[in-house]
Amino acid sequence: MNDLIIQNIQELILPQPIDKPLKGHELDKLKVIENGTVVIKDGKIFYSGPHSDDYEAKEMIDATGKVVSPALIDAHTHLIFGGSREHEMSLKRQGKSYLEILEAGGGILSTVKATREISEDELFKKAEHDLLTMVQHGVLTIESKSGYGLDKDNELKQLRVSHRLADKCDLDMKHPFLVFHTVPKEAKSNEAFSEDMINLLPEVKKYADFADIFSETDVFSIEESKRYMEKAKEAGFKVKIHADEIDPLGGLELAIDENAISANHLVASSEEGKARLKNSDTVAVLLPATTFYLDKNDYADARVMLNNGGAIAIATDYNPGSSVINNLQLAMAIAALKLKLSPNEVWNAVTVNAAKAIDSDAGTINEGDKANLVIWDLLNHEYILYHFGINHAQKVIKEGKVIVDNEFNID
Ligand code: NIG
Ligand code: FE
């Protein structure tokens, strides 16, 4: 006997499994079935497709007027951090830039201080709350970076918390090592810090899935980024990079040269870099919620990347400074409005292509897949981009069990 059947689904969104990330015009193709059925057995998809009366199950959910999709994937977050930075809002109002705030000891460095001060258990509780908010919004696969410890003990503390969260919440999580996020105050020099952290790579390997770096003016140069990526690859890591977020340093070209699994931000990337995406499997992870939150006018040029045949994904970049947004639905809406993405492109960018950016096999709900899916209170799959800023996830189902139920009950 099957466990659960979801019937009368107005629109069933079925991104198709892929070996390589979808590129260019491929992102605009999405399988959407009207009047669909999903059958779940032992936590896995037994059937997903057009309406069928051939199946019986212990439980039935009537999804009349609803959309069903795979659970979403947030492929870039800095979920684990101490403190908060609401006081930076007034500095921003006075016209201080992100890099000026960082230089004055604010920004990332103030979160480093707060992350070092907080105990491991407190850090866990705080991150768990933020993680469960993401889950409530339909996300079941999450990348959670280190990068607010900037020394061995505190980076490992963040990575341990990330693994504990994955275990306790039983979620599919990835844990990049982002110790090259900025140089801590106590470092004697960039070079000394870099050497020490590169020496840590073999020890950190068992806790981290990828090595990540923030390449930016006054943070890490292209040369430093290249050296770190090469050393990380020697230590067995796959690499990724925060590239060209503010200044066009050539981080995207470096990511492609180093065969990075993803290049992130890319707001200021060169035309040459964007053109080269076509012949590479590096996924351009675009973070439009960050551009919005930093109150910038220029967004990453997703249309050029796609017209050039590149692969893109969309993520929140949730962090306490430049993107205090742990609602991926909001990032999807900003992507539609500001990156001019079509609904099909957005859905692929937060499911199958997001999976490729973090080396995950999530993002599809075909026969045999984990039954990780969302029942959305949406008229159709375009509506989520139109009516924005609220939570449209009605039920979140993890391995066949309803773990979030946001339905009204006011009788
Ligand atoms: O991806 N750009 C670097 N890192 C984060 C911001 C971190 C922070 O401001 O605390 C980002 O935007
Ligand atoms: Fe980031």
CSV table of C-alpha atoms and ligand atoms in Angstrom, one decimal:
chain,number,residue,atom,x,y,z
A,1,MET,CA,0.0,0.0,0.0
A,2,ASN,CA,1.2,3.5,-0.8
A,3,ASP,CA,1.6,6.0,2.0
A,4,LEU,CA,0.3,9.3,0.4
A,5,ILE,CA,-1.4,10.3,-2.8
A,6,ILE,CA,-1.7,14.0,-3.8
A,7,GLN,CA,-4.6,14.4,-6.3
A,8,ASN,CA,-6.1,17.1,-8.5
A,9,ILE,CA,-2.9,19.1,-8.6
A,10,GLN,CA,-3.6,22.2,-10.7
A,11,GLU,CA,0.0,22.4,-11.9
A,12,LEU,CA,2.6,19.8,-11.2
A,13,ILE,CA,6.1,21.2,-11.9
A,14,LEU,CA,8.6,18.5,-12.9
A,15,PRO,CA,12.1,19.8,-13.7
A,16,GLN,CA,13.8,17.0,-15.5
A,17,PRO,CA,17.0,15.2,-14.3
A,18,ILE,CA,20.2,16.4,-15.9
A,19,ASP,CA,23.8,15.4,-15.9
A,20,LYS,CA,25.1,18.9,-16.6
A,21,PRO,CA,23.6,22.2,-15.6
A,22,LEU,CA,21.0,23.6,-18.0
A,23,LYS,CA,22.4,26.3,-20.2
A,24,GLY,CA,21.1,29.3,-22.1
A,25,HIS,CA,17.7,28.7,-23.7
A,26,GLU,CA,17.4,25.2,-22.1
A,27,LEU,CA,16.5,27.0,-18.8
A,28,ASP,CA,13.3,28.2,-20.4
A,29,LYS,CA,11.9,24.7,-20.8
A,30,LEU,CA,10.0,23.2,-17.9
A,31,LYS,CA,7.7,20.3,-17.7
A,32,VAL,CA,4.4,21.5,-16.1
A,33,ILE,CA,1.5,19.0,-16.0
A,34,GLU,CA,-2.0,20.3,-15.6
A,35,ASN,CA,-4.2,18.1,-13.3
A,36,GLY,CA,-1.4,16.0,-11.9
A,37,THR,CA,-1.0,13.2,-9.4
A,38,VAL,CA,1.9,12.3,-7.1
A,39,VAL,CA,2.1,9.0,-5.2
A,40,ILE,CA,4.5,8.5,-2.4
A,41,LYS,CA,5.7,5.2,-0.9
A,42,ASP,CA,8.4,4.7,1.8
A,43,GLY,CA,9.5,8.4,1.5
A,44,LYS,CA,10.1,8.2,-2.2
A,45,ILE,CA,8.2,9.2,-5.3
A,46,PHE,CA,6.3,6.1,-6.6
A,47,TYR,CA,4.5,8.0,-9.4
A,48,SER,CA,4.4,11.6,-10.6
A,49,GLY,CA,2.6,12.7,-13.7
A,50,PRO,CA,-0.8,13.2,-15.3
A,51,HIS,CA,-4.0,12.5,-13.3
A,52,SER,CA,-4.3,8.8,-12.5
A,53,ASP,CA,-6.9,6.8,-10.6
A,54,ASP,CA,-4.8,3.7,-10.6
A,55,TYR,CA,-3.3,4.2,-7.2
A,56,GLU,CA,-4.5,3.8,-3.6
A,57,ALA,CA,-2.8,5.2,-0.5
A,58,LYS,CA,-3.3,5.4,3.2
A,59,GLU,CA,-3.7,9.1,3.0
A,60,MET,CA,-4.9,11.5,0.3
A,61,ILE,CA,-4.3,15.3,-0.1
A,62,ASP,CA,-6.6,17.1,-2.4
A,63,ALA,CA,-4.5,19.7,-4.2
A,64,THR,CA,-7.3,21.3,-6.2
A,65,GLY,CA,-6.2,24.8,-7.2
A,66,LYS,CA,-2.7,24.3,-5.9
A,67,VAL,CA,0.8,24.0,-7.5
A,68,VAL,CA,3.2,21.2,-6.5
A,69,SER,CA,7.0,21.3,-7.1
A,70,PRO,CA,10.2,19.8,-5.8
A,71,ALA,CA,11.3,21.4,-2.6
A,72,LEU,CA,13.5,24.4,-3.4
A,73,ILE,CA,17.3,24.5,-3.1
A,74,ASP,CA,19.1,27.5,-1.6
A,75,ALA,CA,22.6,27.2,-3.1
A,76,HIS,CA,24.3,30.1,-1.3
A,77,THR,CA,23.8,31.0,2.3
A,78,HIS,CA,25.9,32.2,5.3
A,79,LEU,CA,23.4,30.7,7.7
A,80,ILE,CA,25.5,30.4,10.8
A,81,PHE,CA,26.6,33.6,12.5
A,82,GLY,CA,26.5,35.4,15.8
A,83,GLY,CA,24.8,38.8,16.4
A,84,SER,CA,23.1,41.0,13.9
A,85,ARG,CA,23.9,44.3,12.2
A,86,GLU,CA,20.8,46.4,12.1
A,87,HIS,CA,22.9,49.4,13.3
A,88,GLU,CA,24.5,49.4,9.9
A,89,MET,CA,21.3,50.6,8.3
A,90,SER,CA,21.9,54.1,9.7
A,91,LEU,CA,25.5,54.1,8.3
A,92,LYS,CA,24.0,53.1,4.9
A,93,ARG,CA,21.5,56.0,5.2
A,94,GLN,CA,24.5,58.3,5.7
A,95,GLY,CA,25.9,57.1,2.4
A,96,LYS,CA,28.6,54.7,3.6
A,97,SER,CA,29.4,51.9,1.1
A,98,TYR,CA,29.7,48.2,1.9
A,99,LEU,CA,33.5,48.3,1.6
A,100,GLU,CA,33.7,51.5,3.7
A,101,ILE,CA,31.7,49.9,6.5
A,102,LEU,CA,34.0,46.8,6.3
A,103,GLU,CA,37.1,48.9,6.4
A,104,ALA,CA,35.9,50.7,9.5
A,105,GLY,CA,35.8,47.3,11.3
A,106,GLY,CA,32.1,46.8,10.7
A,107,GLY,CA,30.5,44.5,8.2
A,108,ILE,CA,32.0,41.0,8.2
A,109,LEU,CA,34.5,41.7,10.9
A,110,SER,CA,31.8,42.7,13.4
A,111,THR,CA,30.0,39.4,12.7
A,112,VAL,CA,33.3,37.6,13.2
A,113,LYS,CA,33.5,39.1,16.6
A,114,ALA,CA,30.0,38.2,17.5
A,115,THR,CA,30.4,34.6,16.1
A,116,ARG,CA,33.6,34.1,18.1
A,117,GLU,CA,31.9,35.3,21.3
A,118,ILE,CA,28.8,33.1,21.2
A,119,SER,CA,28.9,29.5,22.4
A,120,GLU,CA,28.6,26.6,20.1
A,121,ASP,CA,25.1,25.8,21.5
A,122,GLU,CA,23.9,29.3,21.2
A,123,LEU,CA,25.1,29.5,17.6
A,124,PHE,CA,23.3,26.2,16.9
A,125,LYS,CA,20.0,27.5,18.3
A,126,LYS,CA,20.2,30.8,16.4
A,127,ALA,CA,21.0,29.1,13.1
A,128,GLU,CA,18.3,26.4,13.7
A,129,HIS,CA,15.7,29.1,14.0
A,130,ASP,CA,16.8,30.7,10.7
A,131,LEU,CA,17.1,27.3,9.0
A,132,LEU,CA,13.6,26.3,10.0
A,133,THR,CA,12.3,29.6,8.6
A,134,MET,CA,13.8,28.6,5.3
A,135,VAL,CA,12.2,25.2,5.5
A,136,GLN,CA,8.8,26.9,6.2
A,137,HIS,CA,9.3,28.8,2.9
A,138,GLY,CA,9.8,25.6,0.9
A,139,VAL,CA,13.6,24.9,1.0
A,140,LEU,CA,14.9,21.5,1.9
A,141,THR,CA,18.4,21.6,0.5
A,142,ILE,CA,20.7,24.3,1.8
A,143,GLU,CA,24.3,25.3,1.4
A,144,SER,CA,25.7,26.8,4.6
A,145,LYS,CA,29.1,28.3,4.6
A,146,SER,CA,31.6,29.0,7.3
A,147,GLY,CA,33.5,32.3,7.1
A,148,TYR,CA,32.7,34.2,10.3
A,149,GLY,CA,35.3,32.4,12.4
A,150,LEU,CA,38.5,33.2,10.5
A,151,ASP,CA,40.6,31.1,12.8
A,152,LYS,CA,40.8,27.3,13.2
A,153,ASP,CA,38.7,26.9,16.3
A,154,ASN,CA,35.9,29.2,15.2
A,155,GLU,CA,35.7,28.0,11.6
A,156,LEU,CA,35.5,24.5,12.9
A,157,LYS,CA,32.8,25.6,15.4
A,158,GLN,CA,30.7,26.9,12.5
A,159,LEU,CA,31.2,23.8,10.4
A,160,ARG,CA,30.3,21.5,13.4
A,161,VAL,CA,27.1,23.5,13.9
A,162,SER,CA,26.3,23.2,10.2
A,163,HIS,CA,26.7,19.4,10.4
A,164,ARG,CA,24.7,19.2,13.7
A,165,LEU,CA,21.9,21.1,12.0
A,166,ALA,CA,21.9,18.7,9.0
A,167,ASP,CA,21.7,15.8,11.4
A,168,LYS,CA,19.1,17.2,13.8
A,169,CYS,CA,16.8,18.6,11.1
A,170,ASP,CA,17.6,15.7,8.8
A,171,LEU,CA,18.2,18.0,5.9
A,172,ASP,CA,20.3,17.8,2.8
A,173,MET,CA,23.0,20.4,3.6
A,174,LYS,CA,26.4,21.3,2.1
A,175,HIS,CA,29.1,23.0,4.1
A,176,PRO,CA,31.7,25.1,2.2
A,177,PHE,CA,34.8,26.3,4.0
A,178,LEU,CA,35.0,30.1,3.5
A,179,VAL,CA,37.8,31.1,5.8
A,180,PHE,CA,39.0,33.4,3.0
A,181,HIS,CA,36.1,35.7,3.7
A,182,THR,CA,38.2,38.6,4.9
A,183,VAL,CA,41.5,39.0,6.8
A,184,PRO,CA,40.9,39.1,10.6
A,185,LYS,CA,42.3,42.0,12.7
A,186,GLU,CA,44.8,39.9,14.5
A,187,ALA,CA,46.6,38.7,11.3
A,188,LYS,CA,50.1,39.9,10.9
A,189,SER,CA,49.6,40.2,7.1
A,190,ASN,CA,47.5,38.9,4.3
A,191,GLU,CA,50.3,36.5,3.4
A,192,ALA,CA,50.7,35.1,6.9
A,193,PHE,CA,47.0,34.6,7.3
A,194,SER,CA,46.8,32.9,3.8
A,195,GLU,CA,49.7,30.5,4.6
A,196,ASP,CA,48.1,29.5,8.0
A,197,MET,CA,44.7,28.9,6.5
A,198,ILE,CA,46.0,27.0,3.5
A,199,ASN,CA,47.8,24.7,6.0
A,200,LEU,CA,44.5,24.0,7.6
A,201,LEU,CA,42.9,22.6,4.4
A,202,PRO,CA,43.8,18.9,4.9
A,203,GLU,CA,42.3,19.0,8.5
A,204,VAL,CA,39.2,20.8,7.5
A,205,LYS,CA,38.5,18.5,4.6
A,206,LYS,CA,36.4,16.0,6.6
A,207,TYR,CA,34.0,18.8,7.6
A,208,ALA,CA,33.7,20.8,4.4
A,209,ASP,CA,32.4,20.1,0.9
A,210,PHE,CA,33.9,23.0,-1.0
A,211,ALA,CA,36.6,25.6,-0.5
A,212,ASP,CA,35.1,29.1,-1.1
A,213,ILE,CA,36.8,32.6,-1.2
A,214,PHE,CA,35.6,36.2,-1.3
A,215,SER,CA,37.6,37.8,-4.2
A,216,GLU,CA,37.1,41.6,-4.0
A,217,THR,CA,39.0,44.9,-3.8
A,218,ASP,CA,40.6,45.2,-0.4
A,219,VAL,CA,39.6,41.6,0.5
A,220,PHE,CA,41.4,38.9,-1.6
A,221,SER,CA,43.0,39.6,-4.9
A,222,ILE,CA,42.7,37.5,-8.0
A,223,GLU,CA,46.3,36.2,-7.4
A,224,GLU,CA,45.5,35.2,-3.8
A,225,SER,CA,42.2,33.6,-4.9
A,226,LYS,CA,44.0,31.6,-7.6
A,227,ARG,CA,46.6,30.3,-5.2
A,228,TYR,CA,43.9,29.3,-2.6
A,229,MET,CA,41.8,27.6,-5.2
A,230,GLU,CA,44.8,25.6,-6.5
A,231,LYS,CA,46.0,24.6,-3.0
A,232,ALA,CA,42.4,23.6,-2.1
A,233,LYS,CA,42.1,21.5,-5.2
A,234,GLU,CA,45.4,19.8,-4.3
A,235,ALA,CA,43.9,19.0,-0.9
A,236,GLY,CA,40.9,17.4,-2.6
A,237,PHE,CA,38.3,20.1,-2.5
A,238,LYS,CA,36.0,21.3,-5.2
A,239,VAL,CA,36.2,25.1,-5.4
A,240,LYS,CA,33.8,28.0,-5.7
A,241,ILE,CA,34.2,31.8,-5.4
A,242,HIS,CA,32.5,35.0,-4.5
A,243,ALA,CA,33.5,36.9,-7.7
A,244,ASP,CA,33.0,40.4,-9.2
A,245,GLU,CA,30.4,41.4,-6.6
A,246,ILE,CA,31.4,45.0,-6.5
A,247,ASP,CA,34.4,45.5,-8.7
A,248,PRO,CA,35.3,43.7,-12.0
A,249,LEU,CA,38.4,41.9,-10.9
A,250,GLY,CA,38.2,38.9,-13.3
A,251,GLY,CA,36.8,36.5,-10.7
A,252,LEU,CA,34.5,34.9,-13.2
A,253,GLU,CA,37.3,34.2,-15.6
A,254,LEU,CA,39.3,32.7,-12.8
A,255,ALA,CA,36.4,30.5,-11.7
A,256,ILE,CA,36.1,29.2,-15.3
A,257,ASP,CA,39.9,28.6,-15.6
A,258,GLU,CA,39.9,26.7,-12.2
A,259,ASN,CA,36.9,24.7,-13.2
A,260,ALA,CA,35.0,26.0,-10.2
A,261,ILE,CA,31.6,24.3,-9.4
A,262,SER,CA,30.1,27.8,-9.1
A,263,ALA,CA,30.9,31.4,-9.4
A,264,ASN,CA,28.8,33.6,-7.2
A,265,HIS,CA,27.4,37.2,-7.5
A,266,LEU,CA,29.0,38.3,-10.8
A,267,VAL,CA,27.3,41.7,-10.8
A,268,ALA,CA,30.4,43.4,-12.3
A,269,SER,CA,31.7,40.6,-14.4
A,270,SER,CA,33.4,41.4,-17.7
A,271,GLU,CA,31.7,40.7,-21.1
A,272,GLU,CA,34.5,38.2,-21.8
A,273,GLY,CA,33.8,36.3,-18.6
A,274,LYS,CA,30.1,36.1,-19.3
A,275,ALA,CA,30.7,34.9,-22.9
A,276,ARG,CA,33.1,32.2,-21.6
A,277,LEU,CA,30.4,30.6,-19.4
A,278,LYS,CA,29.0,28.8,-22.5
A,279,ASN,CA,32.0,26.5,-22.7
A,280,SER,CA,32.2,25.7,-19.0
A,281,ASP,CA,30.2,23.8,-16.5
A,282,THR,CA,30.7,26.4,-13.8
A,283,VAL,CA,27.3,27.6,-12.6
A,284,ALA,CA,26.8,31.3,-12.3
A,285,VAL,CA,25.0,31.6,-9.0
A,286,LEU,CA,23.2,35.0,-9.0
A,287,LEU,CA,22.1,36.7,-5.8
A,288,PRO,CA,19.7,39.5,-6.7
A,289,ALA,CA,18.4,39.8,-3.1
A,290,THR,CA,21.9,41.0,-2.2
A,291,THR,CA,21.9,43.7,-4.9
A,292,PHE,CA,18.5,44.8,-3.7
A,293,TYR,CA,19.6,44.8,-0.1
A,294,LEU,CA,22.7,46.8,-0.9
A,295,ASP,CA,20.5,49.2,-2.7
A,296,LYS,CA,22.4,49.1,-5.9
A,297,ASN,CA,21.0,49.9,-9.3
A,298,ASP,CA,23.0,47.4,-11.4
A,299,TYR,CA,22.1,43.8,-11.2
A,300,ALA,CA,24.0,40.8,-12.5
A,301,ASP,CA,23.4,40.6,-16.3
A,302,ALA,CA,21.5,37.3,-16.3
A,303,ARG,CA,20.1,37.9,-19.8
A,304,VAL,CA,23.5,38.3,-21.3
A,305,MET,CA,24.8,35.2,-19.5
A,306,LEU,CA,21.8,33.2,-20.8
A,307,ASN,CA,21.9,34.6,-24.3
A,308,ASN,CA,25.6,33.6,-24.3
A,309,GLY,CA,24.6,30.0,-23.4
A,310,GLY,CA,25.7,30.1,-19.8
A,311,ALA,CA,24.2,28.2,-16.8
A,312,ILE,CA,22.7,30.2,-13.9
A,313,ALA,CA,21.1,29.5,-10.6
A,314,ILE,CA,19.4,31.8,-8.0
A,315,ALA,CA,20.0,31.8,-4.3
A,316,THR,CA,19.4,34.1,-1.3
A,317,ASP,CA,23.0,34.7,0.0
A,318,TYR,CA,21.3,34.9,3.4
A,319,ASN,CA,23.8,36.7,5.7
A,320,PRO,CA,23.6,39.4,8.4
A,321,GLY,CA,25.0,42.2,6.3
A,322,SER,CA,24.3,42.2,2.6
A,323,SER,CA,21.3,40.0,2.3
A,324,VAL,CA,19.2,39.6,5.4
A,325,ILE,CA,16.7,37.5,3.4
A,326,ASN,CA,16.1,33.9,4.2
A,327,ASN,CA,13.1,33.6,2.0
A,328,LEU,CA,14.1,32.1,-1.3
A,329,GLN,CA,10.7,33.0,-2.8
A,330,LEU,CA,11.6,36.7,-2.4
A,331,ALA,CA,14.9,36.2,-4.2
A,332,MET,CA,12.9,34.4,-7.0
A,333,ALA,CA,10.6,37.4,-7.4
A,334,ILE,CA,13.5,39.8,-7.4
A,335,ALA,CA,15.2,37.6,-10.1
A,336,ALA,CA,12.1,37.8,-12.2
A,337,LEU,CA,11.7,41.6,-11.9
A,338,LYS,CA,15.4,42.7,-11.9
A,339,LEU,CA,17.2,39.9,-13.8
A,340,LYS,CA,14.3,39.7,-16.2
A,341,LEU,CA,14.0,35.9,-15.9
A,342,SER,CA,11.0,34.0,-17.1
A,343,PRO,CA,9.0,31.8,-14.7
A,344,ASN,CA,10.5,28.6,-16.3
A,345,GLU,CA,14.0,30.0,-15.9
A,346,VAL,CA,13.4,30.9,-12.3
A,347,TRP,CA,12.1,27.5,-11.4
A,348,ASN,CA,15.0,25.7,-13.0
A,349,ALA,CA,17.4,28.1,-11.3
A,350,VAL,CA,16.2,27.1,-7.8
A,351,THR,CA,15.8,23.4,-8.5
A,352,VAL,CA,18.0,21.4,-10.9
A,353,ASN,CA,20.6,24.1,-11.7
A,354,ALA,CA,20.9,25.1,-8.0
A,355,ALA,CA,21.5,21.4,-7.3
A,356,LYS,CA,24.4,21.4,-9.8
A,357,ALA,CA,25.9,24.5,-8.1
A,358,ILE,CA,26.3,22.5,-4.9
A,359,ASP,CA,26.8,19.0,-6.2
A,360,SER,CA,23.5,17.7,-5.0
A,361,ASP,CA,21.0,15.3,-6.6
A,362,ALA,CA,17.9,17.1,-5.2
A,363,GLY,CA,15.6,19.3,-7.3
A,364,THR,CA,13.5,16.6,-9.1
A,365,ILE,CA,10.4,14.5,-8.1
A,366,ASN,CA,10.4,11.7,-10.6
A,367,GLU,CA,9.9,8.0,-9.7
A,368,GLY,CA,12.5,6.9,-7.2
A,369,ASP,CA,13.5,10.4,-6.0
A,370,LYS,CA,13.2,11.4,-2.4
A,371,ALA,CA,9.7,12.7,-1.9
A,372,ASN,CA,10.8,16.3,-1.0
A,373,LEU,CA,8.2,18.6,-2.3
A,374,VAL,CA,6.0,21.6,-1.7
A,375,ILE,CA,2.3,22.2,-2.1
A,376,TRP,CA,2.0,25.8,-3.0
A,377,ASP,CA,-1.0,28.0,-2.5
A,378,LEU,CA,-0.6,29.4,-6.0
A,379,LEU,CA,-2.9,29.5,-9.0
A,380,ASN,CA,-0.1,28.7,-11.4
A,381,HIS,CA,3.7,28.6,-11.4
A,382,GLU,CA,4.0,32.2,-12.6
A,383,TYR,CA,2.0,33.6,-9.7
A,384,ILE,CA,4.8,33.1,-7.1
A,385,LEU,CA,6.9,35.8,-8.9
A,386,TYR,CA,3.9,38.2,-9.2
A,387,HIS,CA,2.5,38.3,-5.7
A,388,PHE,CA,5.7,38.7,-3.8
A,389,GLY,CA,7.0,39.1,-0.2
A,390,ILE,CA,4.7,36.6,1.4
A,391,ASN,CA,5.0,32.9,2.0
A,392,HIS,CA,3.1,30.8,-0.6
A,393,ALA,CA,4.3,27.4,0.7
A,394,GLN,CA,1.2,25.7,2.1
A,395,LYS,CA,2.7,22.3,3.0
A,396,VAL,CA,6.3,21.2,2.9
A,397,ILE,CA,6.7,17.5,2.6
A,398,LYS,CA,10.0,15.8,3.5
A,399,GLU,CA,10.6,12.2,2.5
A,400,GLY,CA,6.8,11.8,2.3
A,401,LYS,CA,5.9,13.4,5.7
A,402,VAL,CA,4.2,16.8,6.0
A,403,ILE,CA,6.7,18.7,8.2
A,404,VAL,CA,5.2,22.2,7.6
A,405,ASP,CA,1.6,23.0,7.4
A,406,ASN,CA,0.8,26.7,6.9
A,407,GLU,CA,-2.9,26.2,6.2
A,408,PHE,CA,-5.4,28.5,8.0
A,409,ASN,CA,-7.6,26.9,10.6
A,410,ILE,CA,-10.0,29.5,11.9
A,411,ASP,CA,-13.2,27.6,12.3
B,1,NIG,O1,28.1,37.0,0.0
B,1,NIG,N1,30.4,39.0,-0.1
B,1,NIG,C1,30.8,38.5,0.9
B,1,NIG,N2,30.2,37.8,1.8
B,1,NIG,C2,28.8,37.9,2.0
B,1,NIG,C3,28.5,39.1,2.9
B,1,NIG,C4,28.9,38.8,4.2
B,1,NIG,C5,28.6,39.9,5.2
B,1,NIG,O2,28.4,41.1,4.9
B,1,NIG,O3,28.6,39.5,6.4
B,1,NIG,C6,28.0,38.0,0.7
B,1,NIG,O4,27.4,39.0,0.3
B,2,FE,FE,27.9,35.1,0.0
